[in-house]
Every structure is written in structure tokens, then in C-alpha cells.
Amino acid sequence: MAPTLFHYPLVPMDDFPKHERKERCKLLVGTGAVVLLVVVAVALGALLIVYVKRANSEACQEGHRAVMECRNVTHLLEQELTRAQDGFRHAEAQVATCNQTVMTLMASLDKEKAHSLDAEKKVEELEGEITTLNQKLQDASMEVERLRGKNQDLSARIADQKDSTSSAAAPLLLILLLDLGARVL
């Protein structure tokens, strides 16, 4: 069969109604948009196929495994770092406690030293007083012995004189005893 050729007579544009021209324009724009969308969809599909093929490649899978291993190692290192920081904080707290204890003990030691020095001074003062009192006691003992000797001499004289005059010895004995009492005090 022979091809048929349809030949339409040329019609001037003025002859078309205006609304038909608008419809034809809309149809052309719509068809162009659909064709453009189909081309964009085919291009995106092709790009998606290329991306999926590359994403599933062995090199990409190895890279993904390496990333996961790095994340795991990073997570383990973060946990170890956290434990180390906790240990460090605990050690710092212990150091602070030890320092506070040392300061308290140093203050107590200083107080004890001061108390010990005060006690030593007091002991030295008391030893000095004891020495002074011992010396006074020795002096008083010597005075008592001397007065005893005088008293014995006087008692002997009184006894001798008693026979001779008993009334004259009484005032002398009273003066001697008063003198002895005053010296002892």
C-alpha cells in the first residue's frame, strides 16, 4: 500500500479563534512539561541505579565496615576515658581529704607543741619553787636545830636556876619561845 499523505490546507492564523490558540499553547506546554518530567525521572532513575550499584560495591561495603569498627573503637575509648576521669576525680577527692587531714594534724601538733612548751615552763617554775622551798626548809631546819640547842641550854640553865630562883626564869623562857615562834613563821 502506498503511503497516504494528508495534506491540510494552510489556514492563516487569524482564522483560528483565540481560545483555540490558548488551548493549543497549553497542550504544548503540558506536553513539554510531561516530556521534561519523564526525562528528569529517567535521569534520576539512572543516577539512582548508579548510586545503588556503587553503594553495594565491595569497596563501599569495606568502607562501611571500617566506619562501624571506628565507631565501636571510639565508643570503647570514650568509656575508658570516662572511667579514667572518674578515677581521677576520686583520686583528687582523696588527695583533698588527705591534705585536710594533714592540715588538721599539723594544727594539732602545733597546739601540742605549745602545750608542751607551756608545761615545760611550768615544770621549770615549779622546780625553781621547790628548790627555793627546799632551801628555806633547810634554813628553817638549821634554825630549829640551833634553837633546840639554845632551848636545851636554856632548859638546863633554867633547871639549874630553878633551884636557885624559879620566878626569874619564867619571863626569860617566855621571851625565848616567842622569838622561836616568830622565826619559824
CSV table of C-alpha atoms in Angstrom, one decimal:
chain,number,residue,atom,x,y,z
A,1,MET,CA,0.0,0.0,0.0
A,2,ALA,CA,1.2,3.4,-0.8
A,3,PRO,CA,1.6,5.9,1.8
A,4,THR,CA,-1.1,8.4,2.1
A,5,LEU,CA,-0.2,11.8,2.7
A,6,PHE,CA,-2.7,14.0,4.4
A,7,HIS,CA,-2.4,17.4,3.3
A,8,TYR,CA,-4.3,20.1,5.1
A,9,PRO,CA,-4.7,23.4,3.5
A,10,LEU,CA,-2.8,26.2,5.2
A,11,VAL,CA,-5.1,28.3,7.2
A,12,PRO,CA,-4.0,31.7,8.2
A,13,MET,CA,-3.5,32.3,12.0
A,14,ASP,CA,-6.1,34.9,12.1
A,15,ASP,CA,-8.7,32.4,11.3
A,16,PHE,CA,-8.1,30.4,14.4
A,17,PRO,CA,-10.2,31.5,17.3
A,18,LYS,CA,-8.2,32.9,20.2
A,19,HIS,CA,-9.3,30.3,22.7
A,20,GLU,CA,-8.1,27.5,20.4
A,21,ARG,CA,-4.7,29.1,20.3
A,22,LYS,CA,-4.6,29.2,24.1
A,23,GLU,CA,-5.6,25.6,24.3
A,24,ARG,CA,-3.0,24.6,21.8
A,25,CYS,CA,-0.4,26.5,23.7
A,26,LYS,CA,-1.5,24.9,26.9
A,27,LEU,CA,-1.3,21.5,25.3
A,28,LEU,CA,2.2,22.2,24.0
A,29,VAL,CA,3.3,23.4,27.4
A,30,GLY,CA,1.7,20.5,29.2
A,31,THR,CA,3.3,18.0,26.7
A,32,GLY,CA,6.7,19.7,27.1
A,33,ALA,CA,6.4,19.6,30.9
A,34,VAL,CA,5.4,15.9,30.8
A,35,VAL,CA,8.3,15.1,28.5
A,36,LEU,CA,10.7,17.1,30.7
A,37,LEU,CA,9.4,15.3,33.8
A,38,VAL,CA,9.9,11.9,32.0
A,39,VAL,CA,13.5,12.9,31.1
A,40,VAL,CA,14.2,14.1,34.6
A,41,ALA,CA,12.7,10.8,36.1
A,42,VAL,CA,14.7,8.7,33.7
A,43,ALA,CA,17.9,10.6,34.6
A,44,LEU,CA,17.2,10.3,38.3
A,45,GLY,CA,16.4,6.6,37.9
A,46,ALA,CA,19.7,6.2,36.1
A,47,LEU,CA,21.6,8.1,38.8
A,48,LEU,CA,19.8,6.1,41.5
A,49,ILE,CA,20.9,2.8,39.8
A,50,VAL,CA,24.5,4.0,39.6
A,51,TYR,CA,24.4,5.1,43.2
A,52,VAL,CA,22.9,1.8,44.4
A,53,LYS,CA,25.5,-0.1,42.4
A,54,ARG,CA,28.3,1.9,43.9
A,55,ALA,CA,26.8,1.7,47.4
A,56,ASN,CA,26.7,-2.1,47.1
A,57,SER,CA,30.2,-2.4,45.8
A,58,GLU,CA,32.8,-4.3,47.8
A,59,ALA,CA,34.9,-1.2,48.4
A,60,CYS,CA,31.9,0.7,49.8
A,61,GLN,CA,31.0,-2.3,52.0
A,62,GLU,CA,34.6,-2.4,53.3
A,63,GLY,CA,34.4,1.3,54.0
A,64,HIS,CA,31.1,0.9,55.8
A,65,ARG,CA,32.6,-1.9,57.9
A,66,ALA,CA,35.7,0.3,58.7
A,67,VAL,CA,33.4,3.2,59.7
A,68,MET,CA,31.5,0.8,62.1
A,69,GLU,CA,34.7,-0.5,63.6
A,70,CYS,CA,35.9,3.1,64.1
A,71,ARG,CA,32.6,3.9,65.8
A,72,ASN,CA,33.0,0.8,68.1
A,73,VAL,CA,36.6,1.6,68.9
A,74,THR,CA,35.6,5.3,69.6
A,75,HIS,CA,32.8,4.2,71.9
A,76,LEU,CA,35.1,1.9,73.8
A,77,LEU,CA,37.7,4.7,74.1
A,78,GLU,CA,35.1,7.1,75.3
A,79,GLN,CA,34.0,4.6,78.0
A,80,GLU,CA,37.7,4.1,79.1
A,81,LEU,CA,38.1,7.9,79.2
A,82,THR,CA,35.0,8.2,81.3
A,83,ARG,CA,36.3,5.6,83.7
A,84,ALA,CA,39.7,7.2,83.8
A,85,GLN,CA,38.1,10.6,84.5
A,86,ASP,CA,36.0,9.1,87.3
A,87,GLY,CA,39.1,7.5,88.8
A,88,PHE,CA,41.0,10.8,88.6
A,89,ARG,CA,38.1,12.7,90.3
A,90,HIS,CA,38.1,10.0,93.0
A,91,ALA,CA,41.8,10.4,93.5
A,92,GLU,CA,41.5,14.2,93.6
A,93,ALA,CA,38.9,13.8,96.3
A,94,GLN,CA,41.2,11.5,98.3
A,95,VAL,CA,44.1,13.9,97.9
A,96,ALA,CA,41.9,16.8,99.2
A,97,THR,CA,40.8,14.7,102.1
A,98,CYS,CA,44.4,13.7,102.9
A,99,ASN,CA,45.5,17.4,102.6
A,100,GLN,CA,42.8,18.4,105.0
A,101,THR,CA,43.8,15.6,107.4
A,102,VAL,CA,47.4,16.7,107.2
A,103,MET,CA,46.5,20.3,107.9
A,104,THR,CA,44.4,19.2,110.9
A,105,LEU,CA,47.2,17.1,112.2
A,106,MET,CA,49.7,19.9,111.8
A,107,ALA,CA,47.4,22.3,113.7
A,108,SER,CA,47.0,19.7,116.5
A,109,LEU,CA,50.8,19.1,116.5
A,110,ASP,CA,51.4,22.9,116.8
A,111,LYS,CA,48.9,23.0,119.7
A,112,GLU,CA,50.6,20.1,121.4
A,113,LYS,CA,54.0,21.7,121.0
A,114,ALA,CA,52.7,24.9,122.5
A,115,HIS,CA,51.1,23.0,125.3
A,116,SER,CA,54.3,21.0,125.9
A,117,LEU,CA,56.4,24.2,126.0
A,118,ASP,CA,53.9,25.7,128.5
A,119,ALA,CA,54.1,22.5,130.6
A,120,GLU,CA,57.9,22.6,130.4
A,121,LYS,CA,57.9,26.2,131.6
A,122,LYS,CA,55.5,25.4,134.4
A,123,VAL,CA,57.7,22.4,135.4
A,124,GLU,CA,60.8,24.7,135.4
A,125,GLU,CA,59.0,27.3,137.5
A,126,LEU,CA,57.8,24.6,139.9
A,127,GLU,CA,61.3,23.1,140.1
A,128,GLY,CA,62.6,26.6,140.9
A,129,GLU,CA,60.0,27.0,143.6
A,130,ILE,CA,60.8,23.5,145.0
A,131,THR,CA,64.5,24.4,145.1
A,132,THR,CA,63.6,27.7,146.9
A,133,LEU,CA,61.3,25.9,149.3
A,134,ASN,CA,63.9,23.2,150.0
A,135,GLN,CA,66.5,25.9,150.7
A,136,LYS,CA,64.0,27.6,153.1
A,137,LEU,CA,63.2,24.3,154.7
A,138,GLN,CA,66.9,23.6,155.2
A,139,ASP,CA,67.4,27.0,156.6
A,140,ALA,CA,64.4,26.6,158.9
A,141,SER,CA,65.6,23.1,160.0
A,142,MET,CA,69.0,24.6,160.8
A,143,GLU,CA,67.3,27.4,162.7
A,144,VAL,CA,65.2,24.8,164.5
A,145,GLU,CA,68.3,22.8,165.4
A,146,ARG,CA,70.0,25.9,166.6
A,147,LEU,CA,67.0,27.0,168.6
A,148,ARG,CA,66.7,23.5,170.1
A,149,GLY,CA,70.3,23.7,171.1
A,150,LYS,CA,69.6,27.1,172.7
A,151,ASN,CA,66.4,25.7,174.2
A,152,GLN,CA,68.2,22.8,175.7
A,153,ASP,CA,70.9,25.1,177.0
A,154,LEU,CA,68.3,27.4,178.4
A,155,SER,CA,66.3,24.5,179.8
A,156,ALA,CA,69.5,23.3,181.5
A,157,ARG,CA,70.2,26.8,182.9
A,158,ILE,CA,66.6,27.1,183.9
A,159,ALA,CA,66.8,23.8,185.7
A,160,ASP,CA,69.9,25.0,187.4
A,161,GLN,CA,68.5,28.3,188.2
A,162,LYS,CA,65.2,26.8,189.2
A,163,ASP,CA,66.7,25.6,192.2
A,164,SER,CA,68.0,29.0,192.9
A,165,THR,CA,65.2,31.2,191.6
A,166,SER,CA,62.2,29.8,189.9
A,167,SER,CA,60.3,33.1,189.4
A,168,ALA,CA,63.1,34.9,187.5
A,169,ALA,CA,63.4,32.2,184.7
A,170,ALA,CA,59.8,32.3,183.6
A,171,PRO,CA,59.9,35.6,181.8
A,172,LEU,CA,63.1,34.7,180.1
A,173,LEU,CA,61.7,31.4,178.9
A,174,LEU,CA,58.6,33.2,177.5
A,175,ILE,CA,60.7,35.7,175.5
A,176,LEU,CA,62.7,32.8,174.1
A,177,LEU,CA,59.7,30.8,173.0
A,178,LEU,CA,58.1,33.9,171.3
A,179,ASP,CA,61.3,34.6,169.5
A,180,LEU,CA,61.4,31.0,168.3
A,181,GLY,CA,57.8,31.1,167.1
A,182,ALA,CA,58.3,34.3,165.2
A,183,ARG,CA,61.4,33.0,163.3
A,184,VAL,CA,59.7,29.7,162.3
A,185,LEU,CA,56.8,31.6,160.7
